[in-house]
Amino acid sequence: MIFLVRHGRTAINAGNKLQGRIDHPLDEVGQRQALELASGFSEIKIDRVLSSPLKRAMQTAQALSGKVEVDDRFIELDYGSFDGMLQADVPAEIWKKWRADNNFRPPGGETLAELDLRVRQALNELIEEARTKNIVVVSHVSPIKAAIAWSMGSDVGASWRMLLDRASISRIDIGPNGPVMRGFNDTSHLSEI
């Protein structure tokens, strides 16, 4: 089983800003979410924990396990010059282009197609191990949405139709015919979202 965990809250994403590669730590709420997330895994044997290298993901992962492996392929989408910008301040025509074209590149950033490629490569390497072991991947909204699209055999463009809460858990089982969505955006372990 692959457990996809979105990191807890930070001051930047609490303000509805595009955080991207800005490397801020968890805020107080995010730290509490990480602890509650760990309690949500108390009945599950975790065999391996992988994380994005960004602080907010690493802090969340470290609440789950003392042994965390960094995998750069699970880092957040590079929003380029949009990093730190309020979502509402991104021009409407840019959002429209971005949502319609997986190859749209924000100035100085990364395309969804590029993100999708690196996430799919990482997940394909985990398939065999995840058939018999529980692997937790602590990441960010865009890579997790790409992973969900991968599990459903969908194009990464489907990620625009998904909402993913902070400190949520999504589950992908590896069946005889490949990945299968087992759960999405579970926040039942949190006292507040």
mmCIF file with all atom_site columns, C-alpha atoms in Angstrom:
data_model
loop_
_atom_site.group_PDB
_atom_site.id
_atom_site.type_symbol
_atom_site.label_atom_id
_atom_site.label_alt_id
_atom_site.label_comp_id
_atom_site.label_asym_id
_atom_site.label_entity_id
_atom_site.label_seq_id
_atom_site.pdbx_PDB_ins_code
_atom_site.Cartn_x
_atom_site.Cartn_y
_atom_site.Cartn_z
_atom_site.occupancy
_atom_site.B_iso_or_equiv
_atom_site.pdbx_formal_charge
_atom_site.auth_seq_id
_atom_site.auth_comp_id
_atom_site.auth_asym_id
_atom_site.auth_atom_id
_atom_site.pdbx_PDB_model_num
ATOM 1   C CA . MET A 1 1   ? 0.000   0.000  0.000   1.00 0.00 ? 1   MET A CA 1
ATOM 2   C CA . ILE A 1 2   ? 1.177   3.518  -0.752  1.00 0.00 ? 2   ILE A CA 1
ATOM 3   C CA . PHE A 1 3   ? -0.025  6.163  1.686   1.00 0.00 ? 3   PHE A CA 1
ATOM 4   C CA . LEU A 1 4   ? 0.149   9.662  0.236   1.00 0.00 ? 4   LEU A CA 1
ATOM 5   C CA . VAL A 1 5   ? 0.339   12.278 2.983   1.00 0.00 ? 5   VAL A CA 1
ATOM 6   C CA . ARG A 1 6   ? 0.090   15.989 2.384   1.00 0.00 ? 6   ARG A CA 1
ATOM 7   C CA . HIS A 1 7   ? 2.191   18.019 4.815   1.00 0.00 ? 7   HIS A CA 1
ATOM 8   C CA . GLY A 1 8   ? 0.618   20.108 7.567   1.00 0.00 ? 8   GLY A CA 1
ATOM 9   C CA . ARG A 1 9   ? -0.186  23.801 7.500   1.00 0.00 ? 9   ARG A CA 1
ATOM 10  C CA . THR A 1 10  ? 2.368   26.589 7.092   1.00 0.00 ? 10  THR A CA 1
ATOM 11  C CA . ALA A 1 11  ? 1.956   30.333 7.488   1.00 0.00 ? 11  ALA A CA 1
ATOM 12  C CA . ILE A 1 12  ? 2.118   30.756 3.706   1.00 0.00 ? 12  ILE A CA 1
ATOM 13  C CA . ASN A 1 13  ? -0.495  28.196 2.690   1.00 0.00 ? 13  ASN A CA 1
ATOM 14  C CA . ALA A 1 14  ? -2.755  29.300 5.554   1.00 0.00 ? 14  ALA A CA 1
ATOM 15  C CA . GLY A 1 15  ? -2.878  32.638 3.732   1.00 0.00 ? 15  GLY A CA 1
ATOM 16  C CA . ASN A 1 16  ? -4.018  31.028 0.436   1.00 0.00 ? 16  ASN A CA 1
ATOM 17  C CA . LYS A 1 17  ? -0.704  31.728 -1.237  1.00 0.00 ? 17  LYS A CA 1
ATOM 18  C CA . LEU A 1 18  ? 1.012   29.491 -3.758  1.00 0.00 ? 18  LEU A CA 1
ATOM 19  C CA . GLN A 1 19  ? 3.838   28.059 -1.695  1.00 0.00 ? 19  GLN A CA 1
ATOM 20  C CA . GLY A 1 20  ? 5.600   26.014 -4.363  1.00 0.00 ? 20  GLY A CA 1
ATOM 21  C CA . ARG A 1 21  ? 9.287   25.707 -3.585  1.00 0.00 ? 21  ARG A CA 1
ATOM 22  C CA . ILE A 1 22  ? 9.320   28.335 -0.826  1.00 0.00 ? 22  ILE A CA 1
ATOM 23  C CA . ASP A 1 23  ? 10.826  26.365 2.053   1.00 0.00 ? 23  ASP A CA 1
ATOM 24  C CA . HIS A 1 24  ? 8.839   27.408 5.134   1.00 0.00 ? 24  HIS A CA 1
ATOM 25  C CA . PRO A 1 25  ? 8.403   25.155 8.160   1.00 0.00 ? 25  PRO A CA 1
ATOM 26  C CA . LEU A 1 26  ? 5.095   24.058 9.630   1.00 0.00 ? 26  LEU A CA 1
ATOM 27  C CA . ASP A 1 27  ? 3.299   26.628 11.763  1.00 0.00 ? 27  ASP A CA 1
ATOM 28  C CA . GLU A 1 28  ? 1.799   25.716 15.175  1.00 0.00 ? 28  GLU A CA 1
ATOM 29  C CA . VAL A 1 29  ? -1.338  24.271 13.610  1.00 0.00 ? 29  VAL A CA 1
ATOM 30  C CA . GLY A 1 30  ? 0.777   22.306 11.125  1.00 0.00 ? 30  GLY A CA 1
ATOM 31  C CA . GLN A 1 31  ? 2.910   20.862 13.916  1.00 0.00 ? 31  GLN A CA 1
ATOM 32  C CA . ARG A 1 32  ? -0.234  19.744 15.734  1.00 0.00 ? 32  ARG A CA 1
ATOM 33  C CA . GLN A 1 33  ? -1.573  18.258 12.483  1.00 0.00 ? 33  GLN A CA 1
ATOM 34  C CA . ALA A 1 34  ? 1.660   16.268 12.072  1.00 0.00 ? 34  ALA A CA 1
ATOM 35  C CA . LEU A 1 35  ? 1.257   14.793 15.559  1.00 0.00 ? 35  LEU A CA 1
ATOM 36  C CA . GLU A 1 36  ? -2.402  13.953 14.915  1.00 0.00 ? 36  GLU A CA 1
ATOM 37  C CA . LEU A 1 37  ? -1.380  12.398 11.615  1.00 0.00 ? 37  LEU A CA 1
ATOM 38  C CA . ALA A 1 38  ? 1.095   10.179 13.448  1.00 0.00 ? 38  ALA A CA 1
ATOM 39  C CA . SER A 1 39  ? -1.669  9.017  15.788  1.00 0.00 ? 39  SER A CA 1
ATOM 40  C CA . GLY A 1 40  ? -3.758  8.221  12.702  1.00 0.00 ? 40  GLY A CA 1
ATOM 41  C CA . PHE A 1 41  ? -1.057  5.721  11.714  1.00 0.00 ? 41  PHE A CA 1
ATOM 42  C CA . SER A 1 42  ? -0.787  4.145  15.186  1.00 0.00 ? 42  SER A CA 1
ATOM 43  C CA . GLU A 1 43  ? -2.537  0.928  14.086  1.00 0.00 ? 43  GLU A CA 1
ATOM 44  C CA . ILE A 1 44  ? -0.594  0.628  10.808  1.00 0.00 ? 44  ILE A CA 1
ATOM 45  C CA . LYS A 1 45  ? 2.854   -0.904 10.460  1.00 0.00 ? 45  LYS A CA 1
ATOM 46  C CA . ILE A 1 46  ? 4.873   1.555  8.402   1.00 0.00 ? 46  ILE A CA 1
ATOM 47  C CA . ASP A 1 47  ? 7.721   -0.120 6.522   1.00 0.00 ? 47  ASP A CA 1
ATOM 48  C CA . ARG A 1 48  ? 9.185   2.903  4.782   1.00 0.00 ? 48  ARG A CA 1
ATOM 49  C CA . VAL A 1 49  ? 8.755   6.699  4.794   1.00 0.00 ? 49  VAL A CA 1
ATOM 50  C CA . LEU A 1 50  ? 9.771   8.868  1.848   1.00 0.00 ? 50  LEU A CA 1
ATOM 51  C CA . SER A 1 51  ? 9.534   12.643 1.791   1.00 0.00 ? 51  SER A CA 1
ATOM 52  C CA . SER A 1 52  ? 9.985   15.706 -0.320  1.00 0.00 ? 52  SER A CA 1
ATOM 53  C CA . PRO A 1 53  ? 13.113  17.587 0.793   1.00 0.00 ? 53  PRO A CA 1
ATOM 54  C CA . LEU A 1 54  ? 11.142  20.709 1.768   1.00 0.00 ? 54  LEU A CA 1
ATOM 55  C CA . LYS A 1 55  ? 10.943  21.488 5.519   1.00 0.00 ? 55  LYS A CA 1
ATOM 56  C CA . ARG A 1 56  ? 7.157   21.288 5.791   1.00 0.00 ? 56  ARG A CA 1
ATOM 57  C CA . ALA A 1 57  ? 7.138   17.768 4.344   1.00 0.00 ? 57  ALA A CA 1
ATOM 58  C CA . MET A 1 58  ? 10.188  16.609 6.312   1.00 0.00 ? 58  MET A CA 1
ATOM 59  C CA . GLN A 1 59  ? 8.701   17.843 9.601   1.00 0.00 ? 59  GLN A CA 1
ATOM 60  C CA . THR A 1 60  ? 5.478   15.991 8.846   1.00 0.00 ? 60  THR A CA 1
ATOM 61  C CA . ALA A 1 61  ? 7.385   12.825 7.875   1.00 0.00 ? 61  ALA A CA 1
ATOM 62  C CA . GLN A 1 62  ? 9.549   12.951 11.009  1.00 0.00 ? 62  GLN A CA 1
ATOM 63  C CA . ALA A 1 63  ? 6.404   12.870 13.149  1.00 0.00 ? 63  ALA A CA 1
ATOM 64  C CA . LEU A 1 64  ? 5.684   9.471  11.558  1.00 0.00 ? 64  LEU A CA 1
ATOM 65  C CA . SER A 1 65  ? 9.145   7.939  11.663  1.00 0.00 ? 65  SER A CA 1
ATOM 66  C CA . GLY A 1 66  ? 12.671  8.597  12.846  1.00 0.00 ? 66  GLY A CA 1
ATOM 67  C CA . LYS A 1 67  ? 13.945  7.214  9.562   1.00 0.00 ? 67  LYS A CA 1
ATOM 68  C CA . VAL A 1 68  ? 12.899  9.313  6.574   1.00 0.00 ? 68  VAL A CA 1
ATOM 69  C CA . GLU A 1 69  ? 14.273  8.936  3.053   1.00 0.00 ? 69  GLU A CA 1
ATOM 70  C CA . VAL A 1 70  ? 14.341  12.059 0.889   1.00 0.00 ? 70  VAL A CA 1
ATOM 71  C CA . ASP A 1 71  ? 13.128  11.676 -2.691  1.00 0.00 ? 71  ASP A CA 1
ATOM 72  C CA . ASP A 1 72  ? 13.374  14.914 -4.681  1.00 0.00 ? 72  ASP A CA 1
ATOM 73  C CA . ARG A 1 73  ? 10.812  13.642 -7.177  1.00 0.00 ? 73  ARG A CA 1
ATOM 74  C CA . PHE A 1 74  ? 8.085   14.289 -4.605  1.00 0.00 ? 74  PHE A CA 1
ATOM 75  C CA . ILE A 1 75  ? 8.943   17.999 -4.250  1.00 0.00 ? 75  ILE A CA 1
ATOM 76  C CA . GLU A 1 76  ? 6.159   20.513 -4.942  1.00 0.00 ? 76  GLU A CA 1
ATOM 77  C CA . LEU A 1 77  ? 5.513   21.955 -8.386  1.00 0.00 ? 77  LEU A CA 1
ATOM 78  C CA . ASP A 1 78  ? 7.789   24.896 -9.108  1.00 0.00 ? 78  ASP A CA 1
ATOM 79  C CA . TYR A 1 79  ? 5.403   27.814 -9.536  1.00 0.00 ? 79  TYR A CA 1
ATOM 80  C CA . GLY A 1 80  ? 8.280   30.041 -10.638 1.00 0.00 ? 80  GLY A CA 1
ATOM 81  C CA . SER A 1 81  ? 7.458   33.735 -10.311 1.00 0.00 ? 81  SER A CA 1
ATOM 82  C CA . PHE A 1 82  ? 4.051   32.797 -8.853  1.00 0.00 ? 82  PHE A CA 1
ATOM 83  C CA . ASP A 1 83  ? 5.658   31.340 -5.682  1.00 0.00 ? 83  ASP A CA 1
ATOM 84  C CA . GLY A 1 84  ? 4.367   33.301 -2.700  1.00 0.00 ? 84  GLY A CA 1
ATOM 85  C CA . MET A 1 85  ? 1.596   34.971 -4.699  1.00 0.00 ? 85  MET A CA 1
ATOM 86  C CA . LEU A 1 86  ? -2.010  34.949 -3.562  1.00 0.00 ? 86  LEU A CA 1
ATOM 87  C CA . GLN A 1 87  ? -3.987  32.616 -5.794  1.00 0.00 ? 87  GLN A CA 1
ATOM 88  C CA . ALA A 1 88  ? -6.478  35.423 -6.352  1.00 0.00 ? 88  ALA A CA 1
ATOM 89  C CA . ASP A 1 89  ? -3.680  37.627 -7.742  1.00 0.00 ? 89  ASP A CA 1
ATOM 90  C CA . VAL A 1 90  ? -2.764  35.228 -10.548 1.00 0.00 ? 90  VAL A CA 1
ATOM 91  C CA . PRO A 1 91  ? -4.431  36.725 -13.636 1.00 0.00 ? 91  PRO A CA 1
ATOM 92  C CA . ALA A 1 92  ? -7.592  34.874 -14.718 1.00 0.00 ? 92  ALA A CA 1
ATOM 93  C CA . GLU A 1 93  ? -6.267  34.296 -18.244 1.00 0.00 ? 93  GLU A CA 1
ATOM 94  C CA . ILE A 1 94  ? -3.158  32.621 -16.790 1.00 0.00 ? 94  ILE A CA 1
ATOM 95  C CA . TRP A 1 95  ? -5.281  30.283 -14.630 1.00 0.00 ? 95  TRP A CA 1
ATOM 96  C CA . LYS A 1 96  ? -7.357  29.442 -17.689 1.00 0.00 ? 96  LYS A CA 1
ATOM 97  C CA . LYS A 1 97  ? -4.251  28.578 -19.762 1.00 0.00 ? 97  LYS A CA 1
ATOM 98  C CA . TRP A 1 98  ? -2.725  26.645 -16.897 1.00 0.00 ? 98  TRP A CA 1
ATOM 99  C CA . ARG A 1 99  ? -5.843  24.531 -16.365 1.00 0.00 ? 99  ARG A CA 1
ATOM 100 C CA . ALA A 1 100 ? -6.207  23.800 -20.081 1.00 0.00 ? 100 ALA A CA 1
ATOM 101 C CA . ASP A 1 101 ? -2.596  22.905 -20.924 1.00 0.00 ? 101 ASP A CA 1
ATOM 102 C CA . ASN A 1 102 ? -0.415  20.450 -18.987 1.00 0.00 ? 102 ASN A CA 1
ATOM 103 C CA . ASN A 1 103 ? 2.588   21.942 -20.803 1.00 0.00 ? 103 ASN A CA 1
ATOM 104 C CA . PHE A 1 104 ? 1.905   25.494 -19.623 1.00 0.00 ? 104 PHE A CA 1
ATOM 105 C CA . ARG A 1 105 ? 4.965   26.807 -17.807 1.00 0.00 ? 105 ARG A CA 1
ATOM 106 C CA . PRO A 1 106 ? 4.618   29.592 -15.251 1.00 0.00 ? 106 PRO A CA 1
ATOM 107 C CA . PRO A 1 107 ? 7.458   32.099 -15.728 1.00 0.00 ? 107 PRO A CA 1
ATOM 108 C CA . GLY A 1 108 ? 10.582  30.437 -14.313 1.00 0.00 ? 108 GLY A CA 1
ATOM 109 C CA . GLY A 1 109 ? 8.593   27.395 -13.201 1.00 0.00 ? 109 GLY A CA 1
ATOM 110 C CA . GLU A 1 110 ? 7.705   23.828 -14.093 1.00 0.00 ? 110 GLU A CA 1
ATOM 111 C CA . THR A 1 111 ? 4.917   22.339 -16.202 1.00 0.00 ? 111 THR A CA 1
ATOM 112 C CA . LEU A 1 112 ? 2.374   19.862 -14.851 1.00 0.00 ? 112 LEU A CA 1
ATOM 113 C CA . ALA A 1 113 ? 3.621   17.415 -17.498 1.00 0.00 ? 113 ALA A CA 1
ATOM 114 C CA . GLU A 1 114 ? 7.152   17.619 -16.058 1.00 0.00 ? 114 GLU A CA 1
ATOM 115 C CA . LEU A 1 115 ? 5.871   17.109 -12.519 1.00 0.00 ? 115 LEU A CA 1
ATOM 116 C CA . ASP A 1 116 ? 3.726   14.196 -13.685 1.00 0.00 ? 116 ASP A CA 1
ATOM 117 C CA . LEU A 1 117 ? 6.691   12.480 -15.343 1.00 0.00 ? 117 LEU A CA 1
ATOM 118 C CA . ARG A 1 118 ? 8.889   12.601 -12.233 1.00 0.00 ? 118 ARG A CA 1
ATOM 119 C CA . VAL A 1 119 ? 6.080   11.502 -9.892  1.00 0.00 ? 119 VAL A CA 1
ATOM 120 C CA . ARG A 1 120 ? 5.074   8.587  -12.138 1.00 0.00 ? 120 ARG A CA 1
ATOM 121 C CA . GLN A 1 121 ? 8.703   7.445  -12.378 1.00 0.00 ? 121 GLN A CA 1
ATOM 122 C CA . ALA A 1 122 ? 9.014   7.458  -8.585  1.00 0.00 ? 122 ALA A CA 1
ATOM 123 C CA . LEU A 1 123 ? 5.726   5.587  -8.097  1.00 0.00 ? 123 LEU A CA 1
ATOM 124 C CA . ASN A 1 124 ? 6.547   2.990  -10.749 1.00 0.00 ? 124 ASN A CA 1
ATOM 125 C CA . GLU A 1 125 ? 9.716   2.201  -8.791  1.00 0.00 ? 125 GLU A CA 1
ATOM 126 C CA . LEU A 1 126 ? 7.628   1.599  -5.647  1.00 0.00 ? 126 LEU A CA 1
ATOM 127 C CA . ILE A 1 127 ? 4.969   -0.704 -7.141  1.00 0.00 ? 127 ILE A CA 1
ATOM 128 C CA . GLU A 1 128 ? 6.544   -4.082 -6.383  1.00 0.00 ? 128 GLU A CA 1
ATOM 129 C CA . GLU A 1 129 ? 7.553   -3.160 -2.841  1.00 0.00 ? 129 GLU A CA 1
ATOM 130 C CA . ALA A 1 130 ? 4.126   -1.635 -2.142  1.00 0.00 ? 130 ALA A CA 1
ATOM 131 C CA . ARG A 1 131 ? 2.405   -4.939 -2.984  1.00 0.00 ? 131 ARG A CA 1
ATOM 132 C CA . THR A 1 132 ? 3.574   -6.333 0.364   1.00 0.00 ? 132 THR A CA 1
ATOM 133 C CA . LYS A 1 133 ? 4.724   -3.328 2.395   1.00 0.00 ? 133 LYS A CA 1
ATOM 134 C CA . ASN A 1 134 ? 3.256   -0.064 3.659   1.00 0.00 ? 134 ASN A CA 1
ATOM 135 C CA . ILE A 1 135 ? 5.084   2.894  2.166   1.00 0.00 ? 135 ILE A CA 1
ATOM 136 C CA . VAL A 1 136 ? 4.291   6.441  3.251   1.00 0.00 ? 136 VAL A CA 1
ATOM 137 C CA . VAL A 1 137 ? 5.114   9.287  0.870   1.00 0.00 ? 137 VAL A CA 1
ATOM 138 C CA . VAL A 1 138 ? 4.937   12.744 2.460   1.00 0.00 ? 138 VAL A CA 1
ATOM 139 C CA . SER A 1 139 ? 4.567   15.338 -0.233  1.00 0.00 ? 139 SER A CA 1
ATOM 140 C CA . HIS A 1 140 ? 2.569   18.310 -1.496  1.00 0.00 ? 140 HIS A CA 1
ATOM 141 C CA . VAL A 1 141 ? -0.723  19.012 -3.201  1.00 0.00 ? 141 VAL A CA 1
ATOM 142 C CA . SER A 1 142 ? 0.470   18.832 -6.833  1.00 0.00 ? 142 SER A CA 1
ATOM 143 C CA . PRO A 1 143 ? 2.578   15.646 -6.626  1.00 0.00 ? 143 PRO A CA 1
ATOM 144 C CA . ILE A 1 144 ? -0.153  13.890 -4.631  1.00 0.00 ? 144 ILE A CA 1
ATOM 145 C CA . LYS A 1 145 ? -2.800  14.859 -7.171  1.00 0.00 ? 145 LYS A CA 1
ATOM 146 C CA . ALA A 1 146 ? -0.496  13.562 -9.929  1.00 0.00 ? 146 ALA A CA 1
ATOM 147 C CA . ALA A 1 147 ? -0.145  10.292 -7.986  1.00 0.00 ? 147 ALA A CA 1
ATOM 148 C CA . ILE A 1 148 ? -3.927  10.003 -7.683  1.00 0.00 ? 148 ILE A CA 1
ATOM 149 C CA . ALA A 1 149 ? -4.285  10.574 -11.434 1.00 0.00 ? 149 ALA A CA 1
ATOM 150 C CA . TRP A 1 150 ? -1.617  7.870  -12.001 1.00 0.00 ? 150 TRP A CA 1
ATOM 151 C CA . SER A 1 151 ? -3.501  5.400  -9.803  1.00 0.00 ? 151 SER A CA 1
ATOM 152 C CA . MET A 1 152 ? -6.708  5.993  -11.749 1.00 0.00 ? 152 MET A CA 1
ATOM 153 C CA . GLY A 1 153 ? -5.082  5.801  -15.181 1.00 0.00 ? 153 GLY A CA 1
ATOM 154 C CA . SER A 1 154 ? -5.974  9.456  -15.758 1.00 0.00 ? 154 SER A CA 1
ATOM 155 C CA . ASP A 1 155 ? -4.165  12.379 -17.279 1.00 0.00 ? 155 ASP A CA 1
ATOM 156 C CA . VAL A 1 156 ? -2.529  14.765 -14.778 1.00 0.00 ? 156 VAL A CA 1
ATOM 157 C CA . GLY A 1 157 ? -4.976  17.425 -15.973 1.00 0.00 ? 157 GLY A CA 1
ATOM 158 C CA . ALA A 1 158 ? -7.564  15.652 -13.804 1.00 0.00 ? 158 ALA A CA 1
ATOM 159 C CA . SER A 1 159 ? -5.725  17.089 -10.801 1.00 0.00 ? 159 SER A CA 1
ATOM 160 C CA . TRP A 1 160 ? -7.499  20.414 -11.346 1.00 0.00 ? 160 TRP A CA 1
ATOM 161 C CA . ARG A 1 161 ? -10.718 18.629 -10.317 1.00 0.00 ? 161 ARG A CA 1
ATOM 162 C CA . MET A 1 162 ? -9.361  17.456 -6.955  1.00 0.00 ? 162 MET A CA 1
ATOM 163 C CA . LEU A 1 163 ? -9.283  19.229 -3.600  1.00 0.00 ? 163 LEU A CA 1
ATOM 164 C CA . LEU A 1 164 ? -6.730  17.987 -1.111  1.00 0.00 ? 164 LEU A CA 1
ATOM 165 C CA . ASP A 1 165 ? -6.640  19.132 2.506   1.00 0.00 ? 165 ASP A CA 1
ATOM 166 C CA . ARG A 1 166 ? -3.473  19.702 4.501   1.00 0.00 ? 166 ARG A CA 1
ATOM 167 C CA . ALA A 1 167 ? -2.314  16.699 6.569   1.00 0.00 ? 167 ALA A CA 1
ATOM 168 C CA . SER A 1 168 ? -4.669  14.415 4.643   1.00 0.00 ? 168 SER A CA 1
ATOM 169 C CA . ILE A 1 169 ? -4.055  10.769 3.797   1.00 0.00 ? 169 ILE A CA 1
ATOM 170 C CA . SER A 1 170 ? -4.832  9.164  0.442   1.00 0.00 ? 170 SER A CA 1
ATOM 171 C CA . ARG A 1 171 ? -4.257  5.456  -0.145  1.00 0.00 ? 171 ARG A CA 1
ATOM 172 C CA . ILE A 1 172 ? -3.244  3.530  -3.245  1.00 0.00 ? 172 ILE A CA 1
ATOM 173 C CA . ASP A 1 173 ? -3.329  -0.253 -3.141  1.00 0.00 ? 173 ASP A CA 1
ATOM 174 C CA . ILE A 1 174 ? -1.338  -2.258 -5.656  1.00 0.00 ? 174 ILE A CA 1
ATOM 175 C CA . GLY A 1 175 ? -3.597  -4.963 -7.030  1.00 0.00 ? 175 GLY A CA 1
ATOM 176 C CA . PRO A 1 176 ? -2.850  -7.708 -9.563  1.00 0.00 ? 176 PRO A CA 1
ATOM 177 C CA . ASN A 1 177 ? -3.546  -5.276 -12.401 1.00 0.00 ? 177 ASN A CA 1
ATOM 178 C CA . GLY A 1 178 ? -1.673  -2.312 -10.945 1.00 0.00 ? 178 GLY A CA 1
ATOM 179 C CA . PRO A 1 179 ? -2.569  0.656  -8.762  1.00 0.00 ? 179 PRO A CA 1
ATOM 180 C CA . VAL A 1 180 ? -6.077  1.077  -7.339  1.00 0.00 ? 180 VAL A CA 1
ATOM 181 C CA . MET A 1 181 ? -7.422  4.060  -5.383  1.00 0.00 ? 181 MET A CA 1
ATOM 182 C CA . ARG A 1 182 ? -8.342  2.865  -1.897  1.00 0.00 ? 182 ARG A CA 1
ATOM 183 C CA . GLY A 1 183 ? -8.984  6.207  -0.187  1.00 0.00 ? 183 GLY A CA 1
ATOM 184 C CA . PHE A 1 184 ? -8.747  9.928  -0.878  1.00 0.00 ? 184 PHE A CA 1
ATOM 185 C CA . ASN A 1 185 ? -8.255  13.013 1.300   1.00 0.00 ? 185 ASN A CA 1
ATOM 186 C CA . ASP A 1 186 ? -8.906  11.324 4.656   1.00 0.00 ? 186 ASP A CA 1
ATOM 187 C CA . THR A 1 187 ? -8.747  13.873 7.482   1.00 0.00 ? 187 THR A CA 1
ATOM 188 C CA . SER A 1 188 ? -10.588 11.860 10.153  1.00 0.00 ? 188 SER A CA 1
ATOM 189 C CA . HIS A 1 189 ? -7.456  11.917 12.350  1.00 0.00 ? 189 HIS A CA 1
ATOM 190 C CA . LEU A 1 190 ? -7.448  15.748 12.552  1.00 0.00 ? 190 LEU A CA 1
ATOM 191 C CA . SER A 1 191 ? -9.169  17.877 15.174  1.00 0.00 ? 191 SER A CA 1
ATOM 192 C CA . GLU A 1 192 ? -9.196  20.786 12.686  1.00 0.00 ? 192 GLU A CA 1
ATOM 193 C CA . ILE A 1 193 ? -8.362  21.099 9.006   1.00 0.00 ? 193 ILE A CA 1
#
